PDB file of C-alpha atoms in Angstrom:
ATOM      1  CA  MET A 153     135.344 119.687 138.814  1.00  0.00           C
ATOM      2  CA  LYS A 154     139.000 118.863 138.174  1.00  0.00           C
ATOM      3  CA  ARG A 155     139.707 117.966 134.547  1.00  0.00           C
ATOM      4  CA  THR A 156     142.702 117.043 132.460  1.00  0.00           C
ATOM      5  CA  ARG A 157     141.609 119.371 129.680  1.00  0.00           C
ATOM      6  CA  LEU A 158     141.405 123.109 129.841  1.00  0.00           C
ATOM      7  CA  ALA A 159     137.759 124.117 129.817  1.00  0.00           C
ATOM      8  CA  LEU A 160     137.075 127.818 129.933  1.00  0.00           C
ATOM      9  CA  CYS A 161     133.887 128.327 131.877  1.00  0.00           C
ATOM     10  CA  ALA A 162     132.561 130.435 134.694  1.00  0.00           C
ATOM     11  CA  LEU A 163     131.635 129.541 138.228  1.00  0.00           C
ATOM     12  CA  CYS A 164     129.109 132.336 138.412  1.00  0.00           C
ATOM     13  CA  LEU A 165     126.874 134.529 136.266  1.00  0.00           C
ATOM     14  CA  LEU A 166     125.893 138.103 137.033  1.00  0.00           C
ATOM     15  CA  VAL A 167     122.446 138.318 135.531  1.00  0.00           C
ATOM     16  CA  SER A 168     121.077 141.363 133.791  1.00  0.00           C
ATOM     17  CA  THR A 169     117.570 141.031 132.419  1.00  0.00           C
ATOM     18  CA  ALA A 170     117.732 143.765 129.777  1.00  0.00           C
ATOM     19  CA  VAL A 171     115.375 142.648 127.034  1.00  0.00           C
ATOM     20  CA  ALA A 172     113.244 144.773 124.777  1.00  0.00           C
ATOM     21  CA  ALA A 173     109.763 143.996 126.098  1.00  0.00           C
ATOM     22  CA  ASP A 174     108.654 144.706 129.645  1.00  0.00           C
ATOM     23  CA  ASP A 175     106.863 141.350 129.755  1.00  0.00           C
ATOM     24  CA  GLY A 176     110.074 139.604 128.725  1.00  0.00           C
ATOM     25  CA  ARG A 177     111.935 141.264 131.573  1.00  0.00           C
ATOM     26  CA  ALA A 178     109.124 140.327 133.919  1.00  0.00           C
ATOM     27  CA  LEU A 179     109.304 136.663 132.869  1.00  0.00           C
ATOM     28  CA  LEU A 180     113.034 136.512 133.500  1.00  0.00           C
ATOM     29  CA  MET A 181     112.694 138.179 136.893  1.00  0.00           C
ATOM     30  CA  ALA A 182     109.809 135.929 137.919  1.00  0.00           C
ATOM     31  CA  ALA A 183     111.768 132.811 136.908  1.00  0.00           C
ATOM     32  CA  ARG A 184     114.828 133.990 138.811  1.00  0.00           C
ATOM     33  CA  ASN A 185     112.697 134.636 141.896  1.00  0.00           C
ATOM     34  CA  GLY A 186     110.829 131.319 141.666  1.00  0.00           C
ATOM     35  CA  GLN A 187     107.423 132.984 141.199  1.00  0.00           C
ATOM     36  CA  LEU A 188     105.487 130.223 139.472  1.00  0.00           C
ATOM     37  CA  ASP A 189     102.132 132.060 139.333  1.00  0.00           C
ATOM     38  CA  GLU A 190     103.723 135.038 137.594  1.00  0.00           C
ATOM     39  CA  VAL A 191     105.686 132.830 135.207  1.00  0.00           C
ATOM     40  CA  GLU A 192     102.489 130.986 134.279  1.00  0.00           C
ATOM     41  CA  ARG A 193     100.582 134.236 133.774  1.00  0.00           C
ATOM     42  CA  LEU A 194     103.222 135.680 131.485  1.00  0.00           C
ATOM     43  CA  VAL A 195     103.713 132.556 129.399  1.00  0.00           C
ATOM     44  CA  GLU A 196      99.974 132.019 129.032  1.00  0.00           C
ATOM     45  CA  SER A 197      99.641 135.647 127.915  1.00  0.00           C
ATOM     46  CA  GLY A 198     101.975 134.952 125.029  1.00  0.00           C
ATOM     47  CA  VAL A 199     105.475 135.785 126.240  1.00  0.00           C
ATOM     48  CA  PRO A 200     107.859 133.346 124.470  1.00  0.00           C
ATOM     49  CA  VAL A 201     109.085 130.736 126.918  1.00  0.00           C
ATOM     50  CA  ASP A 202     112.679 131.123 125.692  1.00  0.00           C
ATOM     51  CA  THR A 203     112.728 134.917 125.826  1.00  0.00           C
ATOM     52  CA  GLU A 204     116.369 135.947 126.199  1.00  0.00           C
ATOM     53  CA  GLY A 205     117.896 138.515 128.491  1.00  0.00           C
ATOM     54  CA  ALA A 206     121.417 139.902 128.407  1.00  0.00           C
ATOM     55  CA  TYR A 207     123.905 137.503 126.782  1.00  0.00           C
ATOM     56  CA  GLY A 208     121.062 135.173 125.841  1.00  0.00           C
ATOM     57  CA  VAL A 209     120.191 133.981 129.338  1.00  0.00           C
ATOM     58  CA  THR A 210     116.733 132.367 129.459  1.00  0.00           C
ATOM     59  CA  ALA A 211     114.031 131.985 132.070  1.00  0.00           C
ATOM     60  CA  LEU A 212     114.805 128.268 132.370  1.00  0.00           C
ATOM     61  CA  ALA A 213     118.457 128.989 133.112  1.00  0.00           C
ATOM     62  CA  LEU A 214     117.544 131.509 135.799  1.00  0.00           C
ATOM     63  CA  ALA A 215     115.015 129.145 137.372  1.00  0.00           C
ATOM     64  CA  ALA A 216     117.579 126.341 137.310  1.00  0.00           C
ATOM     65  CA  ARG A 217     120.133 128.543 139.060  1.00  0.00           C
ATOM     66  CA  ALA A 218     117.514 129.420 141.674  1.00  0.00           C
ATOM     67  CA  GLN A 219     116.653 125.717 142.139  1.00  0.00           C
ATOM     68  CA  ALA A 220     113.006 126.618 141.553  1.00  0.00           C
ATOM     69  CA  VAL A 221     111.754 123.099 140.863  1.00  0.00           C
ATOM     70  CA  ASP A 222     108.142 123.992 140.102  1.00  0.00           C
ATOM     71  CA  VAL A 223     109.132 126.790 137.713  1.00  0.00           C
ATOM     72  CA  VAL A 224     111.613 124.525 135.927  1.00  0.00           C
ATOM     73  CA  GLU A 225     108.972 121.804 135.554  1.00  0.00           C
ATOM     74  CA  TYR A 226     106.491 124.274 134.110  1.00  0.00           C
ATOM     75  CA  LEU A 227     108.934 125.851 131.655  1.00  0.00           C
ATOM     76  CA  LEU A 228     110.050 122.440 130.402  1.00  0.00           C
ATOM     77  CA  GLU A 229     106.420 121.402 129.921  1.00  0.00           C
ATOM     78  CA  LYS A 230     105.973 124.538 127.813  1.00  0.00           C
ATOM     79  CA  GLY A 231     108.910 123.619 125.600  1.00  0.00           C
ATOM     80  CA  ALA A 232     111.795 125.589 127.074  1.00  0.00           C
ATOM     81  CA  ASP A 233     115.170 124.604 125.602  1.00  0.00           C
ATOM     82  CA  PRO A 234     117.189 122.499 128.103  1.00  0.00           C
ATOM     83  CA  ASP A 235     120.337 123.077 126.024  1.00  0.00           C
ATOM     84  CA  ALA A 236     120.217 126.878 126.013  1.00  0.00           C
ATOM     85  CA  ARG A 237     123.518 128.570 126.892  1.00  0.00           C
ATOM     86  CA  GLU A 238     124.130 132.134 127.870  1.00  0.00           C
ATOM     87  CA  GLY A 239     126.574 133.841 125.558  1.00  0.00           C
ATOM     88  CA  PHE A 240     129.095 135.410 127.933  1.00  0.00           C
ATOM     89  CA  PHE A 241     130.569 132.413 129.753  1.00  0.00           C
ATOM     90  CA  GLY A 242     128.767 129.746 127.730  1.00  0.00           C
ATOM     91  CA  MET A 243     127.172 128.285 130.842  1.00  0.00           C
ATOM     92  CA  SER A 244     124.428 125.772 130.137  1.00  0.00           C
ATOM     93  CA  VAL A 245     121.094 125.269 131.848  1.00  0.00           C
ATOM     94  CA  LEU A 246     122.402 122.001 133.292  1.00  0.00           C
ATOM     95  CA  GLY A 247     125.504 123.781 134.524  1.00  0.00           C
ATOM     96  CA  MET A 248     123.266 126.230 136.368  1.00  0.00           C
ATOM     97  CA  ALA A 249     121.263 123.356 137.840  1.00  0.00           C
ATOM     98  CA  LEU A 250     124.398 121.592 139.092  1.00  0.00           C
ATOM     99  CA  TRP A 251     125.475 124.695 140.992  1.00  0.00           C
ATOM    100  CA  THR A 252     123.789 123.776 144.275  1.00  0.00           C
ATOM    101  CA  ASP A 253     124.489 122.391 147.720  1.00  0.00           C
ATOM    102  CA  ASP A 254     121.449 120.107 147.553  1.00  0.00           C
ATOM    103  CA  PRO A 255     122.804 116.532 147.215  1.00  0.00           C
ATOM    104  CA  GLU A 256     119.511 115.413 145.678  1.00  0.00           C
ATOM    105  CA  TYR A 257     120.021 117.643 142.600  1.00  0.00           C
ATOM    106  CA  PRO A 258     116.272 117.821 141.866  1.00  0.00           C
ATOM    107  CA  VAL A 259     116.580 120.463 139.146  1.00  0.00           C
ATOM    108  CA  ALA A 260     119.556 118.828 137.455  1.00  0.00           C
ATOM    109  CA  LYS A 261     117.608 115.565 137.273  1.00  0.00           C
ATOM    110  CA  LEU A 262     114.717 117.389 135.594  1.00  0.00           C
ATOM    111  CA  ILE A 263     117.064 118.954 133.044  1.00  0.00           C
ATOM    112  CA  LEU A 264     118.700 115.592 132.369  1.00  0.00           C
ATOM    113  CA  ALA A 265     115.329 113.914 131.887  1.00  0.00           C
ATOM    114  CA  ALA A 266     114.409 116.673 129.423  1.00  0.00           C
ATOM    115  CA  GLY A 267     117.323 115.648 127.205  1.00  0.00           C
ATOM    116  CA  ALA A 268     120.126 118.059 128.083  1.00  0.00           C
ATOM    117  CA  ASP A 269     123.081 117.403 125.798  1.00  0.00           C
ATOM    118  CA  ASN A 270     125.992 117.967 128.196  1.00  0.00           C
ATOM    119  CA  ARG A 271     125.232 114.958 130.405  1.00  0.00           C
ATOM    120  CA  GLY A 272     128.908 114.293 131.017  1.00  0.00           C
ATOM    121  CA  ASP A 273     129.104 117.352 133.261  1.00  0.00           C
ATOM    122  CA  ALA A 274     126.544 115.802 135.579  1.00  0.00           C
ATOM    123  CA  LEU A 275     128.314 112.445 135.611  1.00  0.00           C
ATOM    124  CA  GLY A 276     131.601 114.146 136.492  1.00  0.00           C
ATOM    125  CA  THR A 277     129.889 115.891 139.386  1.00  0.00           C
ATOM    126  CA  ALA A 278     128.371 112.593 140.544  1.00  0.00           C
ATOM    127  CA  LEU A 279     131.742 110.845 140.483  1.00  0.00           C
ATOM    128  CA  GLU A 280     133.477 113.669 142.310  1.00  0.00           C
ATOM    129  CA  GLU A 281     130.850 113.762 145.048  1.00  0.00           C
ATOM    130  CA  GLY A 282     130.113 110.032 145.252  1.00  0.00           C
ATOM    131  CA  ASN A 283     126.502 110.663 144.266  1.00  0.00           C
ATOM    132  CA  VAL A 284     125.076 107.396 142.949  1.00  0.00           C
ATOM    133  CA  ALA A 285     121.558 108.754 142.409  1.00  0.00           C
ATOM    134  CA  LEU A 286     122.823 111.562 140.166  1.00  0.00           C
ATOM    135  CA  ALA A 287     124.982 109.101 138.222  1.00  0.00           C
ATOM    136  CA  ARG A 288     121.948 106.883 137.666  1.00  0.00           C
ATOM    137  CA  ALA A 289     120.010 109.887 136.362  1.00  0.00           C
ATOM    138  CA  VAL A 290     122.763 110.537 133.808  1.00  0.00           C
ATOM    139  CA  VAL A 291     122.720 106.928 132.595  1.00  0.00           C
ATOM    140  CA  ALA A 292     118.940 107.017 132.283  1.00  0.00           C
ATOM    141  CA  ALA A 293     119.164 110.219 130.227  1.00  0.00           C
ATOM    142  CA  GLY A 294     121.398 108.744 127.526  1.00  0.00           C
ATOM    143  CA  PRO A 295     125.004 108.327 126.353  1.00  0.00           C
ATOM    144  CA  ILE A 296     127.858 110.725 127.014  1.00  0.00           C
ATOM    145  CA  TYR A 297     130.577 111.755 124.576  1.00  0.00           C
ATOM    146  CA  GLU A 298     133.568 109.479 124.072  1.00  0.00           C
ATOM    147  CA  TYR A 299     136.045 112.129 125.235  1.00  0.00           C
ATOM    148  CA  GLU A 300     134.046 112.607 128.440  1.00  0.00           C
ATOM    149  CA  LYS A 301     134.240 108.922 129.323  1.00  0.00           C
ATOM    150  CA  GLU A 302     137.941 108.905 128.454  1.00  0.00           C
ATOM    151  CA  TRP A 303     138.907 111.686 130.836  1.00  0.00           C
ATOM    152  CA  MET A 304     136.564 110.493 133.582  1.00  0.00           C
ATOM    153  CA  SER A 305     137.913 106.941 133.373  1.00  0.00           C
ATOM    154  CA  ALA A 306     141.392 108.365 133.942  1.00  0.00           C
ATOM    155  CA  ALA A 307     140.445 110.919 136.585  1.00  0.00           C
ATOM    156  CA  PHE A 308     138.256 108.526 138.603  1.00  0.00           C
ATOM    157  CA  ALA A 309     140.109 105.272 138.029  1.00  0.00           C
ATOM    158  CA  ALA A 310     140.100 104.591 141.775  1.00  0.00           C
ATOM    159  CA  VAL A 311     136.325 104.820 142.106  1.00  0.00           C
ATOM    160  CA  GLU A 312     134.815 101.498 143.169  1.00  0.00           C
ATOM    161  CA  GLY A 313     131.404 100.051 143.919  1.00  0.00           C
ATOM    162  CA  GLU A 314     128.285 101.033 142.004  1.00  0.00           C
ATOM    163  CA  LEU A 315     129.770 104.306 140.809  1.00  0.00           C
ATOM    164  CA  GLY A 316     132.722 102.455 139.321  1.00  0.00           C
ATOM    165  CA  GLU A 317     130.344 100.042 137.615  1.00  0.00           C
ATOM    166  CA  ILE A 318     128.309 102.929 136.212  1.00  0.00           C
ATOM    167  CA  LEU A 319     131.406 104.607 134.808  1.00  0.00           C
ATOM    168  CA  ALA A 320     132.602 101.385 133.217  1.00  0.00           C
ATOM    169  CA  ALA A 321     129.234 100.619 131.657  1.00  0.00           C
ATOM    170  CA  VAL A 322     127.986 104.068 130.639  1.00  0.00           C
ATOM    171  CA  GLU A 323     127.239 104.231 126.927  1.00  0.00           C
ATOM    172  CA  THR A 324     129.042 106.690 124.691  1.00  0.00           C
ATOM    173  CA  ARG A 325     128.376 108.514 121.447  1.00  0.00           C
ATOM    174  CA  PRO A 326     130.800 109.945 118.875  1.00  0.00           C
ATOM    175  CA  ASN A 327     132.512 113.185 119.795  1.00  0.00           C
ATOM    176  CA  PRO A 328     131.077 116.350 118.246  1.00  0.00           C
ATOM    177  CA  ALA A 329     133.009 118.051 115.475  1.00  0.00           C
ATOM    178  CA  PRO A 330     135.429 120.622 116.946  1.00  0.00           C
ATOM    179  CA  PRO A 331     134.086 124.157 116.673  1.00  0.00           C
ATOM    180  CA  GLU A 332     135.851 126.705 114.501  1.00  0.00           C
ATOM    181  CA  TYR A 333     136.604 130.116 116.013  1.00  0.00           C
ATOM    182  CA  SER A 334     137.671 133.249 114.178  1.00  0.00           C
ATOM    183  CA  PRO A 335     140.553 135.305 115.638  1.00  0.00           C
ATOM    184  CA  ASP A 336     137.978 137.799 116.944  1.00  0.00           C
ATOM    185  CA  GLU A 337     136.053 135.017 118.666  1.00  0.00           C
ATOM    186  CA  LEU A 338     139.265 133.603 120.150  1.00  0.00           C
ATOM    187  CA  ALA A 339     140.055 137.042 121.526  1.00  0.00           C
ATOM    188  CA  GLY A 340     137.017 136.603 123.766  1.00  0.00           C
ATOM    189  CA  PHE A 341     138.907 133.863 125.646  1.00  0.00           C
ATOM    190  CA  ALA A 342     142.084 135.920 126.071  1.00  0.00           C
ATOM    191  CA  GLY A 343     143.060 137.327 129.443  1.00  0.00           C
ATOM    192  CA  ALA A 344     144.730 136.527 132.739  1.00  0.00           C
ATOM    193  CA  TYR A 345     143.283 133.899 135.061  1.00  0.00           C
ATOM    194  CA  GLN A 346     144.221 133.311 138.700  1.00  0.00           C
ATOM    195  CA  ASN A 347     143.119 130.409 140.884  1.00  0.00           C
ATOM    196  CA  PRO A 348     143.095 131.603 144.504  1.00  0.00           C
ATOM    197  CA  GLU A 349     143.968 128.087 145.704  1.00  0.00           C
ATOM    198  CA  TYR A 350     147.373 128.273 144.031  1.00  0.00           C
ATOM    199  CA  ASP A 351     150.273 130.716 143.928  1.00  0.00           C
ATOM    200  CA  PHE A 352     150.317 131.091 140.184  1.00  0.00           C
ATOM    201  CA  GLY A 353     147.978 131.955 137.395  1.00  0.00           C
ATOM    202  CA  MET A 354     147.902 131.644 133.650  1.00  0.00           C
ATOM    203  CA  SER A 355     147.204 133.835 130.688  1.00  0.00           C
ATOM    204  CA  LEU A 356     145.695 133.261 127.270  1.00  0.00           C
ATOM    205  CA  ALA A 357     146.471 135.297 124.181  1.00  0.00           C
ATOM    206  CA  VAL A 358     145.776 135.066 120.467  1.00  0.00           C
ATOM    207  CA  VAL A 359     149.010 134.655 118.520  1.00  0.00           C
ATOM    208  CA  ASP A 360     148.979 134.268 114.738  1.00  0.00           C
ATOM    209  CA  GLY A 361     145.313 133.268 114.850  1.00  0.00           C
ATOM    210  CA  GLU A 362     145.792 130.659 117.590  1.00  0.00           C
ATOM    211  CA  LEU A 363     144.923 130.683 121.264  1.00  0.00           C
ATOM    212  CA  VAL A 364     148.141 130.308 123.258  1.00  0.00           C
ATOM    213  CA  LEU A 365     148.394 129.355 126.930  1.00  0.00           C
ATOM    214  CA  ASP A 366     151.174 130.888 129.026  1.00  0.00           C
ATOM    215  CA  LEU A 367     151.656 128.985 132.280  1.00  0.00           C
ATOM    216  CA  GLN A 368     154.601 130.249 134.334  1.00  0.00           C
ATOM    217  CA  GLY A 369     156.517 131.164 131.198  1.00  0.00           C
ATOM    218  CA  GLU A 370     155.758 127.942 129.361  1.00  0.00           C
ATOM    219  CA  ARG A 371     153.778 128.695 126.213  1.00  0.00           C
ATOM    220  CA  GLU A 372     151.589 126.153 124.488  1.00  0.00           C
ATOM    221  CA  PRO A 373     149.122 126.543 121.605  1.00  0.00           C
ATOM    222  CA  LEU A 374     145.615 125.259 122.180  1.00  0.00           C
ATOM    223  CA  VAL A 375     142.975 123.922 119.828  1.00  0.00           C
ATOM    224  CA  PRO A 376     139.222 123.671 120.452  1.00  0.00           C
ATOM    225  CA  PHE A 377     137.828 120.191 121.010  1.00  0.00           C
ATOM    226  CA  THR A 378     134.304 121.127 122.101  1.00  0.00           C
ATOM    227  CA  ASP A 379     132.257 124.237 122.655  1.00  0.00           C
ATOM    228  CA  ARG A 380     134.410 126.600 124.763  1.00  0.00           C
ATOM    229  CA  GLY A 381     136.775 123.753 125.618  1.00  0.00           C
ATOM    230  CA  PHE A 382     140.435 123.647 124.532  1.00  0.00           C
ATOM    231  CA  GLU A 383     143.296 121.167 124.707  1.00  0.00           C
ATOM    232  CA  SER A 384     146.968 121.116 123.776  1.00  0.00           C
ATOM    233  CA  ALA A 385     147.596 121.246 120.048  1.00  0.00           C
TER     234      ALA A 385
END
């Protein structure tokens, strides 16, 4: 999704299911493989539904990435957290669910209906792909953040028809307070990034306690505006 703000996120997640208990590992593997019977057996035997693997990835996130609709439904019924994020890239359960070629987005709609907080991501996807049904699911789930509507209204100003009406009418809520990162936490964002579609990349470094973007020699300090999202200072 093309955005006017710099959002540091990943397009993929290499999953390791290293957790302490064998049953916890088994739950994560079963969810990833879409094995509903095994997931049910493990949860009913007492394995916590939000058991975490490496970097905090949960069974619901793995099932969402696998587009395992029945497993996702079951885990949500058992109280799995639809807002869980893995700790390496910060990818959300909804983000995993949106990573699919299925235009019906069945898993994303389930996660939205369960109250996922980052609904704006789904609306941005709907606008980019012209997916009215997904946009309706976002509206039914609740308001998006003010900053999300602001950037989408600018980025998709040319959108017409029902999608345009949805964007104009979607309800908003106040923006969350910007997160505070220590220099050590900011260092986790530092590095060189290259988009294969373009002939140039960018780098991020921590300078005097601030995250600084270097884009073709032009340096600009960044400040956080949402979880793992930064904009020009």
